[in-house]
GROMACS .gro file of C-alpha atoms in nm:
model
  443
    1UNK     CA    1   6.465  16.468   9.239
    2UNK     CA    2   6.710  16.189   9.162
    3UNK     CA    3   6.874  16.222   9.503
    4UNK     CA    4   6.537  16.214   9.678
    5UNK     CA    5   6.452  15.893   9.493
    6UNK     CA    6   6.781  15.733   9.601
    7UNK     CA    7   6.714  15.828   9.963
    8UNK     CA    8   6.362  15.685   9.941
    9UNK     CA    9   6.504  15.353   9.823
   10UNK     CA   10   6.731  15.341  10.132
   11UNK     CA   11   6.448  15.393  10.381
   12UNK     CA   12   6.331  15.026  10.391
   13UNK     CA   13   6.687  14.919  10.483
   14UNK     CA   14   6.724  15.164  10.774
   15UNK     CA   15   6.718  14.985  11.111
   16UNK     CA   16   6.480  15.166  11.344
   17UNK     CA   17   6.560  14.958  11.651
   18UNK     CA   18   6.862  14.808  11.826
   19UNK     CA   19   6.913  14.456  11.961
   20UNK     CA   20   7.051  14.413  12.312
   21UNK     CA   21   7.150  14.138  12.551
   22UNK     CA   22   7.321  14.121  12.891
   23UNK     CA   23   7.646  13.964  13.014
   24UNK     CA   24   7.574  13.663  13.235
   25UNK     CA   25   7.916  13.499  13.266
   26UNK     CA   26   8.287  13.544  13.192
   27UNK     CA   27   8.500  13.230  13.165
   28UNK     CA   28   8.866  13.269  13.075
   29UNK     CA   29   8.881  13.443  12.737
   30UNK     CA   30   8.510  13.412  12.671
   31UNK     CA   31   8.216  13.638  12.754
   32UNK     CA   32   7.871  13.478  12.767
   33UNK     CA   33   7.558  13.688  12.725
   34UNK     CA   34   7.186  13.625  12.716
   35UNK     CA   35   7.113  13.768  12.371
   36UNK     CA   36   7.126  13.968  12.153
   37UNK     CA   37   7.006  13.801  11.834
   38UNK     CA   38   7.314  13.791  11.613
   39UNK     CA   39   7.522  13.583  11.372
   40UNK     CA   40   7.871  13.436  11.386
   41UNK     CA   41   8.124  13.711  11.310
   42UNK     CA   42   7.899  14.001  11.411
   43UNK     CA   43   8.065  14.280  11.608
   44UNK     CA   44   7.906  14.376  11.942
   45UNK     CA   45   7.953  14.668  12.181
   46UNK     CA   46   7.962  14.581  12.551
   47UNK     CA   47   7.857  14.888  12.754
   48UNK     CA   48   8.038  14.904  13.088
   49UNK     CA   49   7.830  14.967  13.398
   50UNK     CA   50   8.064  15.230  13.538
   51UNK     CA   51   8.082  15.576  13.385
   52UNK     CA   52   8.420  15.649  13.545
   53UNK     CA   53   8.608  15.450  13.284
   54UNK     CA   54   8.774  15.639  12.998
   55UNK     CA   55   8.648  15.381  12.749
   56UNK     CA   56   8.287  15.300  12.829
   57UNK     CA   57   8.253  15.047  12.544
   58UNK     CA   58   8.442  14.724  12.476
   59UNK     CA   59   8.422  14.569  12.131
   60UNK     CA   60   8.373  14.193  12.093
   61UNK     CA   61   8.286  13.945  11.823
   62UNK     CA   62   8.035  13.661  11.822
   63UNK     CA   63   8.231  13.336  11.797
   64UNK     CA   64   7.971  13.076  11.899
   65UNK     CA   65   7.644  12.986  12.067
   66UNK     CA   66   7.538  12.754  12.347
   67UNK     CA   67   7.159  12.714  12.342
   68UNK     CA   68   7.035  13.072  12.406
   69UNK     CA   69   7.375  13.195  12.522
   70UNK     CA   70   7.586  13.406  12.283
   71UNK     CA   71   7.963  13.347  12.319
   72UNK     CA   72   8.174  13.658  12.259
   73UNK     CA   73   8.548  13.709  12.220
   74UNK     CA   74   8.671  14.060  12.316
   75UNK     CA   75   8.905  14.272  12.106
   76UNK     CA   76   9.062  14.419  12.422
   77UNK     CA   77   9.108  14.320  12.788
   78UNK     CA   78   8.799  14.224  12.988
   79UNK     CA   79   8.890  14.337  13.340
   80UNK     CA   80   8.620  14.612  13.344
   81UNK     CA   81   8.331  14.385  13.241
   82UNK     CA   82   8.079  14.292  13.509
   83UNK     CA   83   7.764  14.083  13.523
   84UNK     CA   84   7.468  14.259  13.365
   85UNK     CA   85   7.664  14.477  13.122
   86UNK     CA   86   7.454  14.568  12.821
   87UNK     CA   87   7.554  14.396  12.494
   88UNK     CA   88   7.456  14.569  12.169
   89UNK     CA   89   7.499  14.400  11.830
   90UNK     CA   90   7.598  14.606  11.528
   91UNK     CA   91   7.453  14.337  11.301
   92UNK     CA   92   7.760  14.318  11.076
   93UNK     CA   93   8.120  14.195  11.080
   94UNK     CA   94   8.423  14.417  11.137
   95UNK     CA   95   8.486  14.691  10.881
   96UNK     CA   96   8.800  14.901  10.832
   97UNK     CA   97   8.860  15.219  10.632
   98UNK     CA   98   9.098  15.202  10.337
   99UNK     CA   99   9.240  15.444  10.084
  100UNK     CA  100   9.557  15.588   9.931
  101UNK     CA  101   9.598  15.824  10.228
  102UNK     CA  102   9.685  15.524  10.448
  103UNK     CA  103  10.020  15.473  10.272
  104UNK     CA  104  10.300  15.532  10.522
  105UNK     CA  105  10.075  15.460  10.822
  106UNK     CA  106  10.110  15.196  11.095
  107UNK     CA  107   9.768  15.056  11.191
  108UNK     CA  108   9.626  14.823  11.452
  109UNK     CA  109   9.397  14.528  11.378
  110UNK     CA  110   9.093  14.760  11.380
  111UNK     CA  111   9.245  14.978  11.109
  112UNK     CA  112   9.324  15.267  11.345
  113UNK     CA  113   9.664  15.442  11.357
  114UNK     CA  114   9.877  15.303  11.640
  115UNK     CA  115  10.013  15.651  11.715
  116UNK     CA  116   9.656  15.756  11.814
  117UNK     CA  117   9.637  16.010  11.529
  118UNK     CA  118   9.316  16.064  11.334
  119UNK     CA  119   9.244  15.861  11.022
  120UNK     CA  120   9.280  16.064  10.700
  121UNK     CA  121   8.967  16.174  10.519
  122UNK     CA  122   8.844  16.024  10.192
  123UNK     CA  123   8.866  15.658  10.296
  124UNK     CA  124   8.631  15.373  10.200
  125UNK     CA  125   8.489  15.114  10.441
  126UNK     CA  126   8.555  14.748  10.354
  127UNK     CA  127   8.476  14.422  10.533
  128UNK     CA  128   8.780  14.247  10.678
  129UNK     CA  129   8.643  13.902  10.588
  130UNK     CA  130   8.580  13.843  10.219
  131UNK     CA  131   8.544  13.541   9.995
  132UNK     CA  132   8.843  13.445   9.776
  133UNK     CA  133   8.812  13.530   9.404
  134UNK     CA  134   8.624  13.277   9.194
  135UNK     CA  135   8.869  13.019   9.058
  136UNK     CA  136   8.761  13.083   8.697
  137UNK     CA  137   8.808  13.461   8.726
  138UNK     CA  138   9.175  13.432   8.823
  139UNK     CA  139   9.400  13.513   8.525
  140UNK     CA  140   9.701  13.282   8.490
  141UNK     CA  141  10.032  13.413   8.623
  142UNK     CA  142  10.266  13.471   8.330
  143UNK     CA  143  10.504  13.751   8.429
  144UNK     CA  144  10.791  13.773   8.675
  145UNK     CA  145  10.798  14.005   8.974
  146UNK     CA  146  11.137  14.131   9.088
  147UNK     CA  147  11.209  14.125   9.461
  148UNK     CA  148  11.570  14.244   9.444
  149UNK     CA  149  11.713  13.932   9.614
  150UNK     CA  150  11.948  13.731   9.389
  151UNK     CA  151  11.875  13.391   9.539
  152UNK     CA  152  11.500  13.439   9.481
  153UNK     CA  153  11.503  13.623   9.146
  154UNK     CA  154  11.761  13.381   9.008
  155UNK     CA  155  11.690  13.039   9.157
  156UNK     CA  156  11.329  13.073   9.282
  157UNK     CA  157  11.173  13.326   9.045
  158UNK     CA  158  10.841  13.459   9.171
  159UNK     CA  159  10.545  13.549   8.950
  160UNK     CA  160  10.324  13.856   8.986
  161UNK     CA  161  10.036  13.718   9.195
  162UNK     CA  162  10.218  13.414   9.334
  163UNK     CA  163  10.186  13.312   9.701
  164UNK     CA  164  10.507  13.195   9.868
  165UNK     CA  165  10.587  13.073  10.219
  166UNK     CA  166  10.911  13.156  10.402
  167UNK     CA  167  10.981  12.870  10.644
  168UNK     CA  168  11.235  12.899  10.924
  169UNK     CA  169  11.301  12.856  11.292
  170UNK     CA  170  11.340  13.155  11.519
  171UNK     CA  171  11.631  13.392  11.463
  172UNK     CA  172  11.730  13.276  11.113
  173UNK     CA  173  11.645  13.600  10.930
  174UNK     CA  174  11.278  13.593  10.825
  175UNK     CA  175  11.209  13.956  10.918
  176UNK     CA  176  11.534  14.073  10.760
  177UNK     CA  177  11.445  13.898  10.433
  178UNK     CA  178  11.098  14.056  10.438
  179UNK     CA  179  11.256  14.397  10.485
  180UNK     CA  180  11.485  14.339  10.184
  181UNK     CA  181  11.189  14.237   9.968
  182UNK     CA  182  10.979  14.535  10.084
  183UNK     CA  183  11.253  14.783   9.994
  184UNK     CA  184  11.360  14.624   9.666
  185UNK     CA  185  11.041  14.492   9.505
  186UNK     CA  186  10.894  14.643   9.188
  187UNK     CA  187  10.537  14.602   9.321
  188UNK     CA  188  10.326  14.920   9.341
  189UNK     CA  189  10.254  14.893   9.714
  190UNK     CA  190  10.352  14.687  10.021
  191UNK     CA  191  10.101  14.579  10.285
  192UNK     CA  192  10.288  14.431  10.581
  193UNK     CA  193  10.118  14.240  10.864
  194UNK     CA  194  10.321  14.189  11.183
  195UNK     CA  195  10.121  13.932  11.380
  196UNK     CA  196  10.221  13.821  11.729
  197UNK     CA  197  10.552  14.008  11.724
  198UNK     CA  198  10.727  14.133  12.037
  199UNK     CA  199  10.642  14.496  12.102
  200UNK     CA  200  10.999  14.619  12.047
  201UNK     CA  201  11.027  14.434  11.714
  202UNK     CA  202  10.754  14.641  11.548
  203UNK     CA  203  10.950  14.966  11.574
  204UNK     CA  204  11.278  14.787  11.495
  205UNK     CA  205  11.131  14.636  11.179
  206UNK     CA  206  10.996  14.972  11.062
  207UNK     CA  207  11.314  15.169  11.136
  208UNK     CA  208  11.585  14.912  11.064
  209UNK     CA  209  11.449  14.655  10.819
  210UNK     CA  210  11.196  14.866  10.628
  211UNK     CA  211  11.354  15.210  10.647
  212UNK     CA  212  11.220  15.536  10.508
  213UNK     CA  213  11.242  15.407  10.151
  214UNK     CA  214  11.028  15.101  10.221
  215UNK     CA  215  10.785  15.282  10.452
  216UNK     CA  216  10.712  15.548  10.189
  217UNK     CA  217  10.519  15.290   9.986
  218UNK     CA  218  10.395  15.059  10.261
  219UNK     CA  219  10.104  15.016  10.499
  220UNK     CA  220  10.189  14.826  10.818
  221UNK     CA  221   9.931  14.642  11.031
  222UNK     CA  222  10.065  14.536  11.371
  223UNK     CA  223   9.912  14.309  11.637
  224UNK     CA  224  10.166  14.237  11.910
  225UNK     CA  225  10.189  13.919  12.116
  226UNK     CA  226  10.035  14.077  12.427
  227UNK     CA  227   9.706  14.150  12.251
  228UNK     CA  228   9.405  13.916  12.269
  229UNK     CA  229   9.388  13.623  12.027
  230UNK     CA  230   9.105  13.784  11.830
  231UNK     CA  231   9.313  14.097  11.764
  232UNK     CA  232   9.597  13.884  11.629
  233UNK     CA  233   9.362  13.703  11.391
  234UNK     CA  234   9.194  14.025  11.284
  235UNK     CA  235   9.534  14.176  11.208
  236UNK     CA  236   9.585  13.913  10.938
  237UNK     CA  237   9.237  13.963  10.793
  238UNK     CA  238   9.261  14.343  10.805
  239UNK     CA  239   9.593  14.344  10.616
  240UNK     CA  240   9.449  14.107  10.356
  241UNK     CA  241   9.139  14.327  10.314
  242UNK     CA  242   9.360  14.635  10.262
  243UNK     CA  243   9.564  14.449   9.998
  244UNK     CA  244   9.241  14.337   9.825
  245UNK     CA  245   9.114  14.696   9.809
  246UNK     CA  246   9.424  14.813   9.622
  247UNK     CA  247   9.424  14.504   9.399
  248UNK     CA  248   9.068  14.589   9.294
  249UNK     CA  249   9.198  14.935   9.200
  250UNK     CA  250   9.423  14.765   8.943
  251UNK     CA  251   9.746  14.777   9.143
  252UNK     CA  252  10.011  14.509   9.186
  253UNK     CA  253  10.032  14.467   9.565
  254UNK     CA  254  10.295  14.291   9.775
  255UNK     CA  255  10.145  14.141  10.093
  256UNK     CA  256  10.389  14.021  10.359
  257UNK     CA  257  10.267  13.848  10.674
  258UNK     CA  258  10.491  13.759  10.969
  259UNK     CA  259  10.374  13.511  11.075
  260UNK     CA  260  10.099  13.269  10.974
  261UNK     CA  261  10.202  13.040  11.260
  262UNK     CA  262  10.097  13.299  11.517
  263UNK     CA  263   9.764  13.343  11.339
  264UNK     CA  264   9.713  12.967  11.374
  265UNK     CA  265   9.808  12.980  11.742
  266UNK     CA  266   9.556  13.259  11.802
  267UNK     CA  267   9.283  13.058  11.631
  268UNK     CA  268   9.378  12.758  11.846
  269UNK     CA  269   9.327  12.973  12.159
  270UNK     CA  270   8.980  13.068  12.042
  271UNK     CA  271   8.892  12.714  11.935
  272UNK     CA  272   8.992  12.566  12.269
  273UNK     CA  273   8.803  12.839  12.455
  274UNK     CA  274   8.476  12.761  12.273
  275UNK     CA  275   8.516  12.386  12.329
  276UNK     CA  276   8.679  12.248  12.013
  277UNK     CA  277   8.885  11.931  12.058
  278UNK     CA  278   9.264  11.959  12.015
  279UNK     CA  279   9.284  11.732  11.710
  280UNK     CA  280   9.636  11.757  11.563
  281UNK     CA  281   9.926  11.825  11.802
  282UNK     CA  282   9.700  12.052  12.003
  283UNK     CA  283   9.562  12.243  11.703
  284UNK     CA  284   9.182  12.253  11.672
  285UNK     CA  285   8.995  12.174  11.346
  286UNK     CA  286   8.906  12.541  11.293
  287UNK     CA  287   9.277  12.622  11.251
  288UNK     CA  288   9.298  12.410  10.938
  289UNK     CA  289   8.975  12.554  10.798
  290UNK     CA  290   9.077  12.918  10.852
  291UNK     CA  291   9.416  12.884  10.679
  292UNK     CA  292   9.287  12.827  10.322
  293UNK     CA  293   9.018  13.094  10.371
  294UNK     CA  294   9.292  13.345  10.453
  295UNK     CA  295   9.563  13.235  10.210
  296UNK     CA  296   9.335  13.184   9.907
  297UNK     CA  297   9.221  13.547   9.919
  298UNK     CA  298   9.552  13.664   9.772
  299UNK     CA  299   9.674  13.605   9.417
  300UNK     CA  300   9.531  13.741   9.094
  301UNK     CA  301   9.186  13.859   8.999
  302UNK     CA  302   9.051  14.037   8.690
  303UNK     CA  303   9.168  14.376   8.819
  304UNK     CA  304   9.516  14.327   8.962
  305UNK     CA  305   9.738  14.096   9.165
  306UNK     CA  306   9.851  14.037   9.523
  307UNK     CA  307  10.190  13.870   9.546
  308UNK     CA  308  10.212  13.729   9.898
  309UNK     CA  309  10.498  13.619  10.123
  310UNK     CA  310  10.390  13.439  10.440
  311UNK     CA  311  10.643  13.347  10.705
  312UNK     CA  312  10.598  13.019  10.892
  313UNK     CA  313  10.777  12.966  11.224
  314UNK     CA  314  10.872  12.599  11.242
  315UNK     CA  315  10.929  12.456  11.591
  316UNK     CA  316  11.272  12.305  11.624
  317UNK     CA  317  11.328  12.355  11.248
  318UNK     CA  318  11.076  12.073  11.189
  319UNK     CA  319  10.946  12.133  10.836
  320UNK     CA  320  10.679  11.867  10.876
  321UNK     CA  321  10.500  12.010  11.179
  322UNK     CA  322  10.121  12.053  11.117
  323UNK     CA  323  10.103  12.425  11.033
  324UNK     CA  324  10.408  12.418  10.806
  325UNK     CA  325  10.272  12.111  10.627
  326UNK     CA  326   9.926  12.265  10.581
  327UNK     CA  327  10.055  12.601  10.457
  328UNK     CA  328  10.305  12.441  10.220
  329UNK     CA  329  10.020  12.247  10.058
  330UNK     CA  330   9.816  12.564   9.999
  331UNK     CA  331  10.080  12.802   9.864
  332UNK     CA  332  10.251  12.823   9.524
  333UNK     CA  333  10.602  12.771   9.654
  334UNK     CA  334  10.819  12.774   9.965
  335UNK     CA  335  11.151  12.928  10.065
  336UNK     CA  336  11.338  12.748  10.343
  337UNK     CA  337  11.583  12.942  10.560
  338UNK     CA  338  11.848  12.707  10.696
  339UNK     CA  339  12.004  12.759  11.039
  340UNK     CA  340  12.320  12.575  10.928
  341UNK     CA  341  12.374  12.826  10.645
  342UNK     CA  342  12.309  13.116  10.882
  343UNK     CA  343  12.567  12.976  11.124
  344UNK     CA  344  12.820  12.971  10.838
  345UNK     CA  345  12.752  13.340  10.768
  346UNK     CA  346  12.553  13.294  10.447
  347UNK     CA  347  12.278  13.557  10.431
  348UNK     CA  348  12.005  13.540  10.330
  349UNK     CA  349  12.025  13.181  10.458
  350UNK     CA  350  11.810  13.038  10.175
  351UNK     CA  351  11.853  12.665  10.119
  352UNK     CA  352  11.780  12.643   9.746
  353UNK     CA  353  11.783  12.263   9.754
  354UNK     CA  354  11.484  12.255   9.992
  355UNK     CA  355  11.304  12.551   9.832
  356UNK     CA  356  11.087  12.562   9.523
  357UNK     CA  357  10.886  12.806   9.314
  358UNK     CA  358  10.604  12.613   9.150
  359UNK     CA  359  10.564  12.874   8.875
  360UNK     CA  360  10.927  12.936   8.779
  361UNK     CA  361  10.922  12.695   8.485
  362UNK     CA  362  10.619  12.878   8.341
  363UNK     CA  363  10.738  13.238   8.377
  364UNK     CA  364  11.116  13.220   8.330
  365UNK     CA  365  11.304  13.192   7.999
  366UNK     CA  366  11.427  12.843   7.901
  367UNK     CA  367  11.795  12.947   7.931
  368UNK     CA  368  11.729  13.084   8.278
  369UNK     CA  369  11.551  12.766   8.392
  370UNK     CA  370  11.825  12.546   8.243
  371UNK     CA  371  12.104  12.739   8.417
  372UNK     CA  372  11.920  12.733   8.750
  373UNK     CA  373  11.868  12.357   8.723
  374UNK     CA  374  12.235  12.305   8.644
  375UNK     CA  375  12.351  12.508   8.944
  376UNK     CA  376  12.104  12.326   9.167
  377UNK     CA  377  12.243  11.995   9.041
  378UNK     CA  378  12.603  12.099   9.115
  379UNK     CA  379  12.507  12.234   9.456
  380UNK     CA  380  12.328  11.908   9.540
  381UNK     CA  381  12.628  11.705   9.431
  382UNK     CA  382  12.856  11.902   9.661
  383UNK     CA  383  12.608  11.889   9.950
  384UNK     CA  384  12.579  11.511   9.917
  385UNK     CA  385  12.957  11.465   9.916
  386UNK     CA  386  13.050  11.741  10.163
  387UNK     CA  387  13.129  11.512  10.457
  388UNK     CA  388  13.363  11.296  10.249
  389UNK     CA  389  13.534  11.606  10.110
  390UNK     CA  390  13.581  11.767  10.452
  391UNK     CA  391  13.740  11.461  10.613
  392UNK     CA  392  13.969  11.404  10.312
  393UNK     CA  393  13.811  11.074  10.215
  394UNK     CA  394  13.736  11.191   9.859
  395UNK     CA  395  14.024  11.172   9.611
  396UNK     CA  396  14.028  11.428   9.330
  397UNK     CA  397  13.970  11.271   8.988
  398UNK     CA  398  13.740  10.997   9.113
  399UNK     CA  399  13.430  11.174   8.978
  400UNK     CA  400  13.421  11.458   8.723
  401UNK     CA  401  13.085  11.572   8.857
  402UNK     CA  402  13.210  11.596   9.217
  403UNK     CA  403  13.531  11.766   9.101
  404UNK     CA  404  13.326  12.028   8.918
  405UNK     CA  405  13.092  12.066   9.216
  406UNK     CA  406  13.394  12.136   9.439
  407UNK     CA  407  13.516  12.397   9.190
  408UNK     CA  408  13.182  12.575   9.159
  409UNK     CA  409  13.060  12.553   9.520
  410UNK     CA  410  13.225  12.881   9.631
  411UNK     CA  411  13.099  13.054   9.315
  412UNK     CA  412  12.742  12.937   9.377
  413UNK     CA  413  12.761  13.031   9.745
  414UNK     CA  414  12.891  13.376   9.651
  415UNK     CA  415  12.597  13.416   9.409
  416UNK     CA  416  12.347  13.326   9.679
  417UNK     CA  417  12.495  13.572   9.931
  418UNK     CA  418  12.372  13.929   9.939
  419UNK     CA  419  12.421  14.227  10.166
  420UNK     CA  420  12.122  14.349  10.363
  421UNK     CA  421  12.128  14.690  10.191
  422UNK     CA  422  12.199  14.560   9.839
  423UNK     CA  423  11.932  14.594   9.571
  424UNK     CA  424  12.016  14.388   9.264
  425UNK     CA  425  11.807  14.420   8.949
  426UNK     CA  426  11.641  14.099   8.836
  427UNK     CA  427  11.803  14.118   8.489
  428UNK     CA  428  12.148  14.142   8.647
  429UNK     CA  429  12.074  13.844   8.874
  430UNK     CA  430  11.956  13.633   8.580
  431UNK     CA  431  12.252  13.733   8.362
  432UNK     CA  432  12.497  13.637   8.638
  433UNK     CA  433  12.318  13.308   8.701
  434UNK     CA  434  12.307  13.211   8.331
  435UNK     CA  435  12.676  13.291   8.287
  436UNK     CA  436  12.761  13.081   8.592
  437UNK     CA  437  12.534  12.797   8.478
  438UNK     CA  438  12.678  12.787   8.128
  439UNK     CA  439  13.028  12.772   8.271
  440UNK     CA  440  12.943  12.488   8.506
  441UNK     CA  441  12.901  12.209   8.253
  442UNK     CA  442  13.091  11.882   8.232
  443UNK     CA  443  13.292  11.821   7.921
   0.00000   0.00000   0.00000
């Protein structure tokens, strides 16, 4: 009787008819159709006119309107679409299926396994686009999260639920650093989004950087550079939705996205295609509105926490380019990878003088913070005087602070270095840092 009552309550919400339109024009990346009645973000099925095609349906999303014309962006290629193709709206945004059985899987932006296998049973459907948690429901971050990298755990301590950007030019070690964090972190689960990567790099990252150990507690979402712009954007939103699902189950999730820059570039493609003006260095206004909507979804809520690392590809190592500047202003800290350090063989090539964790002072012990500040001070002193030291213009004894910086520079550099396969406990990193900091004081 109870079940019959529940079914009766669902009857008024059952849609007894479908809404259709027809393709009237294809311009570049965009498909224009007359109808159907729909909303921004709704998913549509475009039915191909020919039955000889293996896939008779192409999925697209409503991205704009022009009078009575609906503007659609396809999830796949559009070479099989012809004038008059039937367009059917599903009346809802994209959903993906999520659950514990996805752990160890590599998915595409639609939430389907890339190896073409069947999705496991027992999964739950979730919307890929959600609102960020209410600001007043976010618990404060008050505990550290170990990532197993000395330079971060010691000098740039990350909190459980903090959002951090990794800024670097190409080829400086962003993916390698993400792989180290994924293998070494104490988080319950990794969700890794590879957005706009080269096709070969997806398998290389999984096999070489992540490894069996990291993959055994990770879910990977991949959208390669050859895929349409909408697929690249959806990859970021799908990975975030998966992380949110597990956070709401009370888990501490590590979300890693490589890279936010390629998400912004994909949004720029869509913005230009629908007629937005290129406002800031070619980026459209929608790029700067989508970034906070995506990045603010991570962090803490009343159930659990998502600690997020977002990589940002900076053109020509310019840390003040528009995307890097916008992302840095949204996140809770930034880690800068320096090409000069990489060229000297220091890996990970983290420049601690240009990097900051905005929460370290609140979550780390006073002795830890004091030692980190002292080492940063000595490192800065050496960096400022390095040219004079190298050309022999500095005379020992002129400055006690510079003399001590010269003495401790190799010790600090050795502390910041770490082998790719090394996993160092956070307590060991802090103990080593405090001992080094206490020894590096002027008399």
